[in-house]
CSV table of C-alpha atoms in Angstrom, one decimal:
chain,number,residue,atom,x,y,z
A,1,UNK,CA,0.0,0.0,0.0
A,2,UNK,CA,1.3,3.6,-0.7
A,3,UNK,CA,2.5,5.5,2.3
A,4,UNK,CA,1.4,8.8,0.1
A,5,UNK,CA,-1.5,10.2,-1.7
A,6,UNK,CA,-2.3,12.3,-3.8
A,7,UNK,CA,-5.2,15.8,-2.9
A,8,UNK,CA,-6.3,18.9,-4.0
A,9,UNK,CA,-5.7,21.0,-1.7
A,10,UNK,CA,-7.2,24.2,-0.8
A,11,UNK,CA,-4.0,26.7,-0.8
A,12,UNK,CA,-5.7,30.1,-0.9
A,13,UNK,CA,-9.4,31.6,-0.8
A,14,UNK,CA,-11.0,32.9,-3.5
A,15,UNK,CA,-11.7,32.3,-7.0
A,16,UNK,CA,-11.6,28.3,-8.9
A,17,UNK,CA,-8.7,29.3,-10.7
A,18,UNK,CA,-6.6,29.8,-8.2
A,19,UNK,CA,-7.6,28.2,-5.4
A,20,UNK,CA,-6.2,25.0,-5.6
A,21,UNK,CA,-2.5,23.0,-6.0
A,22,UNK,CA,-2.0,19.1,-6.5
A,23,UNK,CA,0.0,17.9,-3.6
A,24,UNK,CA,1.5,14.6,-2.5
A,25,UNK,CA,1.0,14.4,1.3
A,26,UNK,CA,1.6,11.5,3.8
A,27,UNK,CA,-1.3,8.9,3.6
A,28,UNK,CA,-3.4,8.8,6.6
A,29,UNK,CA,-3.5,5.9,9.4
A,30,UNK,CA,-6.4,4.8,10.9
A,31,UNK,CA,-6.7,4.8,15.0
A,32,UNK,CA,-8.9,3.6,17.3
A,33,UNK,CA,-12.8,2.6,15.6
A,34,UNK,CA,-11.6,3.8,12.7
A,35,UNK,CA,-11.7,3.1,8.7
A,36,UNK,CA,-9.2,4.1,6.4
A,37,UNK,CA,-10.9,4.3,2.9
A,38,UNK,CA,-9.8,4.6,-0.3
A,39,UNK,CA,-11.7,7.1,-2.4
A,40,UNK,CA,-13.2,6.3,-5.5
A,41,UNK,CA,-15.6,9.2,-5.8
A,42,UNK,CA,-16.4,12.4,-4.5
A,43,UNK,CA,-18.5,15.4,-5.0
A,44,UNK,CA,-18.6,19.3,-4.9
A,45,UNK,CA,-21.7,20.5,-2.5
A,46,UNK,CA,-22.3,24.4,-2.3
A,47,UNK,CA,-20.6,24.4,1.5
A,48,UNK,CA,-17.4,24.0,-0.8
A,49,UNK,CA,-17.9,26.7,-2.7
A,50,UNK,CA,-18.6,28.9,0.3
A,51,UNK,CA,-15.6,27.2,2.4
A,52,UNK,CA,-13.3,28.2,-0.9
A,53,UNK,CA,-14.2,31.8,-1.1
A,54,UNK,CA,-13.5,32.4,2.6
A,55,UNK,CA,-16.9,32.1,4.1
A,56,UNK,CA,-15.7,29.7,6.8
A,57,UNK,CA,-12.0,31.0,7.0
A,58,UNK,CA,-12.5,30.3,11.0
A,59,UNK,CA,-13.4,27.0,11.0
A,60,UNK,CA,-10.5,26.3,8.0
A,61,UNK,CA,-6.9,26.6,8.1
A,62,UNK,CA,-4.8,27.0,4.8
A,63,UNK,CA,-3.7,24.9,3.0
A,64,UNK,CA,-6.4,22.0,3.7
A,65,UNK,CA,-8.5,19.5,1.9
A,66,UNK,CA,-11.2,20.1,1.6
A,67,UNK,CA,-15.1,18.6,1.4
A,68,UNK,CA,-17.1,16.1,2.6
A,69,UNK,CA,-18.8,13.5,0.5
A,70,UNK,CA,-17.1,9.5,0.0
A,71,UNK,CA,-18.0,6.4,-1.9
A,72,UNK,CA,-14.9,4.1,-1.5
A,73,UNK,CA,-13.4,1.0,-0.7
A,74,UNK,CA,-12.0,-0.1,3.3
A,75,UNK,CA,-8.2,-0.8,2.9
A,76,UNK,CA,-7.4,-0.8,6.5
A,77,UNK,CA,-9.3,-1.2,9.8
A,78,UNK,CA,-7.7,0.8,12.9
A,79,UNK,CA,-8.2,-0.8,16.9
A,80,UNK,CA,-12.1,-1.9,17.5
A,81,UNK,CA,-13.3,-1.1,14.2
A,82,UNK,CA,-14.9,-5.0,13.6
A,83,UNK,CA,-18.0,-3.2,12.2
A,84,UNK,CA,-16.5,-3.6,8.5
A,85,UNK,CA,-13.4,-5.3,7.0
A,86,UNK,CA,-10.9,-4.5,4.2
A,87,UNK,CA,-12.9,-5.1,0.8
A,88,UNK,CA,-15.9,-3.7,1.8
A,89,UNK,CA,-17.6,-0.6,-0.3
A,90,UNK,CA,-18.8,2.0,2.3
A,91,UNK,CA,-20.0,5.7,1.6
A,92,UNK,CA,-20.4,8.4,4.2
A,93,UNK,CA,-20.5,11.8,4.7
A,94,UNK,CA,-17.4,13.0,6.4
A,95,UNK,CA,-17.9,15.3,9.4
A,96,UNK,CA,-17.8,19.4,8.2
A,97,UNK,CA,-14.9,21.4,9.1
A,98,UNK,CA,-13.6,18.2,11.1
A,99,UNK,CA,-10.2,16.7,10.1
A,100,UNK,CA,-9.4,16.3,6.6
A,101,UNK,CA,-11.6,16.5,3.6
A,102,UNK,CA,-12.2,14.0,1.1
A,103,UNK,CA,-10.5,15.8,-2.1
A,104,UNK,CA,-7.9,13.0,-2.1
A,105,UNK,CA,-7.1,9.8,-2.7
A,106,UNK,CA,-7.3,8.3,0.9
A,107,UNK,CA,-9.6,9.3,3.8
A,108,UNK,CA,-9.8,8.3,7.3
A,109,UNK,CA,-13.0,8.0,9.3
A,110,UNK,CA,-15.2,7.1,12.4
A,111,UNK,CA,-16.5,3.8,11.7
A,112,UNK,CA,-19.8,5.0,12.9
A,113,UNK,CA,-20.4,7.4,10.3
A,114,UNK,CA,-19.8,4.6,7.7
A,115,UNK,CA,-22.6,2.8,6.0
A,116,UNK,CA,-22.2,0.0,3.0
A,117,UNK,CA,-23.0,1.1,-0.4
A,118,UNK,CA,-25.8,0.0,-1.6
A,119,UNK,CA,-25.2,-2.4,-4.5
A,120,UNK,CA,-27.6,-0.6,-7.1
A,121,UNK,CA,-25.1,2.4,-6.7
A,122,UNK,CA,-22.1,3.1,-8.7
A,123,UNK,CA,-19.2,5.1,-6.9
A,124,UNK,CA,-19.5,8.1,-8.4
A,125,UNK,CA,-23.6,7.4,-7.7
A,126,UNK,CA,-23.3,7.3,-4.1
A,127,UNK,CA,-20.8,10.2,-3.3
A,128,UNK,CA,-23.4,11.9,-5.5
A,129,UNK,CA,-25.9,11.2,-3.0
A,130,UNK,CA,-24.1,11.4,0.6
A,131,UNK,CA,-24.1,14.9,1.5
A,132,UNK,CA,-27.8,16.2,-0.2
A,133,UNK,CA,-29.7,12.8,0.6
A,134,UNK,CA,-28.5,13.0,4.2
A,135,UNK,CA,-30.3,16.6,4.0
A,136,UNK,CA,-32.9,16.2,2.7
A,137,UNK,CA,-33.8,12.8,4.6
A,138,UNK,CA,-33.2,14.9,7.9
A,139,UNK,CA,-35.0,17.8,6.6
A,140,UNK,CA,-38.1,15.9,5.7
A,141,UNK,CA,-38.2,13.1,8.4
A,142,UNK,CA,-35.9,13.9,10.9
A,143,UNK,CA,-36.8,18.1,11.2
A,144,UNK,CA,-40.4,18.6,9.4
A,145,UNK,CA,-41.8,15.1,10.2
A,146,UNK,CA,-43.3,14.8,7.1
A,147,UNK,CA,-46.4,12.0,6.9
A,148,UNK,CA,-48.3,10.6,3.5
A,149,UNK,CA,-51.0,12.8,2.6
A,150,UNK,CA,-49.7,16.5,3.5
A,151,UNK,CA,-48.3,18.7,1.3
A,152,UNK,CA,-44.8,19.7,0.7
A,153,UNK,CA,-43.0,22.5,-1.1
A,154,UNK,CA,-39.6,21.6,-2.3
A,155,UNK,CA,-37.8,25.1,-3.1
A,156,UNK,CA,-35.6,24.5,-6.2
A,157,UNK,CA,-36.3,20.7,-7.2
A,158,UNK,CA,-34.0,20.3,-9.8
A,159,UNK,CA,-30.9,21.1,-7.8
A,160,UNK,CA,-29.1,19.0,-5.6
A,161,UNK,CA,-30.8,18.9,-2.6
A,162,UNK,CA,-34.0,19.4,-4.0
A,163,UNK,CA,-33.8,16.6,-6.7
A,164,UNK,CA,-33.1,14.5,-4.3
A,165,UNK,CA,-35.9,16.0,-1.2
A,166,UNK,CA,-38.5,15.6,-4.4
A,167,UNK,CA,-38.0,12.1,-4.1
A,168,UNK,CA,-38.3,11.5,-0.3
A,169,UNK,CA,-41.1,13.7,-0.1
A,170,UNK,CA,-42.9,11.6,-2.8
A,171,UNK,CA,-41.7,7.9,-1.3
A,172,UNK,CA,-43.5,9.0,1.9
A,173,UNK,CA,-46.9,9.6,0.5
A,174,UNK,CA,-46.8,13.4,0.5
A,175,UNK,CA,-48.2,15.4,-2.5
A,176,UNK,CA,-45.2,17.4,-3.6
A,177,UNK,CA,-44.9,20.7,-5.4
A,178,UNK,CA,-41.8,22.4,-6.2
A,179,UNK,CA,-40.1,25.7,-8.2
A,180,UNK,CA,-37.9,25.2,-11.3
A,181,UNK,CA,-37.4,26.9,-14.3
A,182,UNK,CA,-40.0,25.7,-17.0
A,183,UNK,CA,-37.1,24.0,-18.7
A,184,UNK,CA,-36.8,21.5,-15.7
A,185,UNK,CA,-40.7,20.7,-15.5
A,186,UNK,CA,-40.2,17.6,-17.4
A,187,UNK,CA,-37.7,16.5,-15.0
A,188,UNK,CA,-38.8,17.3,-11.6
A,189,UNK,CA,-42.3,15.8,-12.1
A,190,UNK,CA,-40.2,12.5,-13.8
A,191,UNK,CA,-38.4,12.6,-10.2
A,192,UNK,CA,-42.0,12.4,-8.6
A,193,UNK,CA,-43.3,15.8,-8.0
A,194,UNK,CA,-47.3,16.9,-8.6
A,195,UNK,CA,-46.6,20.3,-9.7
A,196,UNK,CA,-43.9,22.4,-11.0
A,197,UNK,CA,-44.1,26.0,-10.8
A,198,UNK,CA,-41.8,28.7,-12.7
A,199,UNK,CA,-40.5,30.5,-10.5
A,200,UNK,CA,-38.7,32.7,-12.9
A,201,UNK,CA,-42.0,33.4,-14.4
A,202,UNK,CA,-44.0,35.4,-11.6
A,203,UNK,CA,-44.7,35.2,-8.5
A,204,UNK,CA,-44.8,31.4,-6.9
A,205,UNK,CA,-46.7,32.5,-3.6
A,206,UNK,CA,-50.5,32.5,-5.3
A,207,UNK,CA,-50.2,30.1,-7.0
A,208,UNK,CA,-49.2,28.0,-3.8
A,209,UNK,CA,-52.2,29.5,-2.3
A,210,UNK,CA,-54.5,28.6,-4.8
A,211,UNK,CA,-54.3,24.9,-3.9
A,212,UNK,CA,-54.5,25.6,-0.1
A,213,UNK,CA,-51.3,26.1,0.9
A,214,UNK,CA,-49.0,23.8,2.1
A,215,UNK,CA,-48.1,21.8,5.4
A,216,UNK,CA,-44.0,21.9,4.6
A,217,UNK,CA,-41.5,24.0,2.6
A,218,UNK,CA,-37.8,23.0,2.5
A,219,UNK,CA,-36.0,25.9,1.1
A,220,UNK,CA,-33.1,25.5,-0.9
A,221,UNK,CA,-32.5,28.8,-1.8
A,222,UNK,CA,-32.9,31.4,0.9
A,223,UNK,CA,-33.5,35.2,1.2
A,224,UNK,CA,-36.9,36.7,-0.1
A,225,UNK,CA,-37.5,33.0,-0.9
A,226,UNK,CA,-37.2,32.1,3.0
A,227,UNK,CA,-39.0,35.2,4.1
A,228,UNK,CA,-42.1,34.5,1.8
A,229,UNK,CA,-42.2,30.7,2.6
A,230,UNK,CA,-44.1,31.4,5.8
A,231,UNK,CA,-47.2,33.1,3.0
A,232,UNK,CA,-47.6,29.7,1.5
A,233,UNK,CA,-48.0,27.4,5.2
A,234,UNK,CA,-51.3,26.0,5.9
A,235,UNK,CA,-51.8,26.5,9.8
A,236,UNK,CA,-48.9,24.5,12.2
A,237,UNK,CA,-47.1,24.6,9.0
A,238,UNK,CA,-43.2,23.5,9.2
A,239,UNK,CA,-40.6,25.0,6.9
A,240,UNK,CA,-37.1,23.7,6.8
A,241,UNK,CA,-34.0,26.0,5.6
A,242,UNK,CA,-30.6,24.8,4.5
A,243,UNK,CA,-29.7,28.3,3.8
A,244,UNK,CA,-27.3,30.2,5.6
A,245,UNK,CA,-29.0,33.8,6.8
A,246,UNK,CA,-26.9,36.6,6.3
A,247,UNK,CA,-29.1,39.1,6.9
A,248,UNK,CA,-32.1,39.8,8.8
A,249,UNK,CA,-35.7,38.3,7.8
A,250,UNK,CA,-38.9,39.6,8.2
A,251,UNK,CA,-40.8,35.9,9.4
A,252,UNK,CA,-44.3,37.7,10.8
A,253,UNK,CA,-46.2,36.1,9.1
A,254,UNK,CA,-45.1,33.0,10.6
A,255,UNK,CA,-47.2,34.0,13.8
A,256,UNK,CA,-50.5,34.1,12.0
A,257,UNK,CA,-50.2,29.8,11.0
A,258,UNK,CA,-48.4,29.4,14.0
A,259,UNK,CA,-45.3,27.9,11.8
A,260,UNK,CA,-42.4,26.2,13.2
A,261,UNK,CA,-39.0,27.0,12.3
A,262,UNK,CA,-35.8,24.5,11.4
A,263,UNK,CA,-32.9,25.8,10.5
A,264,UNK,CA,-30.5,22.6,9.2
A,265,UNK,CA,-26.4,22.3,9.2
A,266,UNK,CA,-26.5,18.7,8.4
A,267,UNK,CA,-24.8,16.4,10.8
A,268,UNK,CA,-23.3,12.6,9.7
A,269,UNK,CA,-24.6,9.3,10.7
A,270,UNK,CA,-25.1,5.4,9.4
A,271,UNK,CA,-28.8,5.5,10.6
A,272,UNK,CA,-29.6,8.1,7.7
A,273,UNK,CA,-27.6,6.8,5.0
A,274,UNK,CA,-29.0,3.5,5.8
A,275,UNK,CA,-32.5,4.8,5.4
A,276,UNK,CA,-31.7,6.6,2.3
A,277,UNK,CA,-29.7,3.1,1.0
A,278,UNK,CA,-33.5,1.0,1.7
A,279,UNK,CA,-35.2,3.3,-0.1
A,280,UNK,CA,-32.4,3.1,-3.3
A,281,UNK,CA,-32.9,-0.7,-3.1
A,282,UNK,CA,-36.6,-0.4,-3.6
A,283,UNK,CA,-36.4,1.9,-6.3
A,284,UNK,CA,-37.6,4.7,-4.8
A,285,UNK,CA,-34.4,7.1,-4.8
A,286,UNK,CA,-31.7,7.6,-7.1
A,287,UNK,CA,-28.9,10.1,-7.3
A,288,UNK,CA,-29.2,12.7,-10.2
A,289,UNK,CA,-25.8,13.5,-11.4
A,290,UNK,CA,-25.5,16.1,-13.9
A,291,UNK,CA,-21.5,16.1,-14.6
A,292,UNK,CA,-18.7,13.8,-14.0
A,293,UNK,CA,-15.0,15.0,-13.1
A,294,UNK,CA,-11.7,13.8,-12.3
A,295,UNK,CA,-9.8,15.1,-9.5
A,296,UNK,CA,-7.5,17.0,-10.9
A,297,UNK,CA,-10.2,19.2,-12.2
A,298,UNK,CA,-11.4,20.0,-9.0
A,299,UNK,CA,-11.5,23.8,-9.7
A,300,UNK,CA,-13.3,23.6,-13.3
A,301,UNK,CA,-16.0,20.8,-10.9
A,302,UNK,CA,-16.7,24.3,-8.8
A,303,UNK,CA,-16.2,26.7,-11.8
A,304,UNK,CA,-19.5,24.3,-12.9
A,305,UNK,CA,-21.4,24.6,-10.1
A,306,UNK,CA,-20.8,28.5,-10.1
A,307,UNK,CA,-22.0,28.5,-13.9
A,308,UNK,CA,-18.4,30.3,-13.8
A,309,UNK,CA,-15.9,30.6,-16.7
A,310,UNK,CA,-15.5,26.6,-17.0
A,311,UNK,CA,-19.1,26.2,-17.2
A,312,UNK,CA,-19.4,28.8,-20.0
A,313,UNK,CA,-21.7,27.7,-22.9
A,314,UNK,CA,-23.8,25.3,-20.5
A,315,UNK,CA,-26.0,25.8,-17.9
A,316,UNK,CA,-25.4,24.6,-14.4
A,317,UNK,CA,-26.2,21.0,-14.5
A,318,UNK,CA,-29.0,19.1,-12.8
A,319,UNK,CA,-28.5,17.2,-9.3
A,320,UNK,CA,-25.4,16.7,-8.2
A,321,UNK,CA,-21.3,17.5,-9.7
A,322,UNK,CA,-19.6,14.0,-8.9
A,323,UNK,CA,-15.6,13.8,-8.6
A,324,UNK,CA,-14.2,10.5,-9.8
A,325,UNK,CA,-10.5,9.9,-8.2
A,326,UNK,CA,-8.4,8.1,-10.1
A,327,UNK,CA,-5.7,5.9,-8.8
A,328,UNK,CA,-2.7,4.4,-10.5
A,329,UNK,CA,-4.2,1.3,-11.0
A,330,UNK,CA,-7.8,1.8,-11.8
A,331,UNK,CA,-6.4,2.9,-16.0
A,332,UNK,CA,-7.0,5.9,-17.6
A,333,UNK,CA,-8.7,8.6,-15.7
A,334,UNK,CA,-12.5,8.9,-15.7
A,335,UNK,CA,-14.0,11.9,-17.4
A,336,UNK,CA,-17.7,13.2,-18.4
A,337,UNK,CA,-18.9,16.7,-18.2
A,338,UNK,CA,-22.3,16.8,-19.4
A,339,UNK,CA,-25.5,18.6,-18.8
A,340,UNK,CA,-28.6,17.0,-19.1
């Protein structure tokens, strides 16, 4: 086994370009209850793109790798860790702003954040799928308590998070609505959702109120989206943000449906991924990936998700930006950049 690996690592804040260097650093041991993995896939989540321009320069000390998603292989088990052996294919979502990231080629981790990948899901499927089903699944179930029957509003169903939240909402019996451009209709109601709504097209709040409102919202997007969600609740309505909160909002008329408010940074943990891996196996989930990348091209993977200068004549892709990581003896490098 190599006593190195290769990363991207995160050298300097602020734009794609310039953000990040290859390095060769010492590969990782595994201590007490834990894994050491090797990566075969990751993926680039929005946190990234806020940790890279500086949002979180408290929490993260330069140079570091970076992110968060894994779909790999166990190549070593530390002291205690019986719960899996070397061979088997686990995917996780690695603890935020906690240890290394996962842009690289090795990754060590907690055994009890580590759930087996479900066989129906390719590598690059599952670390497609770590970091926005865990969301959405604690969003929906864990935070809003969704049951079959109510209605939900997914804000932005053809992104990552909501591509996936679509499809939870619908496995559990709940009548879904959600925004996307009307180029995405097509798609979001193939993913399971009752009724798309353009949100670039006017105003999404009457037409929400025109079919009595609904009992959830997960936002997606935030500002005058969060502040307006509350317009839309029918009475002990729940809504659900993701979003960070930079400013101020205006949430009165909250009081007058008596709404409940979760705010979500997700937190790891088997018990979700396990969930989320039942409902892949009985076809009621999968991961929408919109672009393939090697790990090389970490900085053209966020340039996409940006819509930024690598992204220039397409439009930010569907679902979810996967990284493949290549190793020496997996052949030539994996590499798709599509939009669907």
């Amino acid at each position: 086994m190599p006593t190195s690996m290769r990363v991207m690592e995160l050298v300097r804040f602020g734009d794609a370009d310039t953000a990040f260097a290859a390095r060769e650093l010492p590969r990782p041991d595994p201590g007490p209850g834990q894994l050491l993995v090797r990566v075969r896939a990751t993926s680039v989540n929005p946190l990234d793109l806020q940790t890279r321009r500086g949002d979180y320069r408290d929490q993260v000390a330069l140079p570091a790798v970076i992110g968060n998603d894994v779909s790999g292989v166990v190549v070593e088990t530390g002291p205690g860790a019986g719960d899996f052996q070397p061979g088997d294919e686990v995917w996780y979502l690695a603890p935020v702003f906690a240890g290394q990231g996962t842009y690289a080629e090795f990754h060590v981790v907690d055994q009890a954040l580590v759930a087996r990948k479900p066989a129906r899901l390719s590598h690059v499927e599952a670390a497609g799928l770590a970091l926005v089903g865990v969301t959405a699944w604690e969003a929906l179930v864990e935070r809003a308590g969704v049951r079959a029957g109510e209605r939900v509003l997914v804000h932005g169903g053809a992104g990552g998070v909501g591509s996936v939240a679509v499809q939870v909402a619908s496995a559990l019996g709940a009548e879904v609505v959600t925004t996307a451009r009307a180029r995405d209709h097509e798609f979001v109601t193939g993913l399971g959702a009752d009724l798309a709504i353009d949100f670039s097209a006017g105003d999404y709040v009457p037409q929400v109120r025109a079919l009595g409102g609904v009992d959830v919202v997960l936002d997606t997007v935030g500002g005058d989206t969060l502040a307006r969600s509350a317009e839309v609740l029918a009475d002990r309505g729940r809504v659900v943000s993701i979003v960070d909160i930079p400013e101020p909002q205006n949430l009165l008329a909250a009081w007058g449906v008596n709404a409940t408010y979760h705010f979500l940074f997700v937190s790891p943990g088997r018990a979700k991924l396990a969930a989320l891996g039942r409902l892949v196996d009985q076809g009621g989930l999968r991961p929408v990936i919109g672009a393939v990348l090697p790990l090389a091209d970490i900085a053209q993977a966020h340039a996409l998700l940006e819509g930024g200068s690598a992204g220039e004549g397409r439009r930010r892709p569907r679902g979810k930006i996967a990284v493949a990581v290549h190793h020496p003896l997996d052949g030539p490098p994996h590499r798709t950049a599509t939009s669907p």
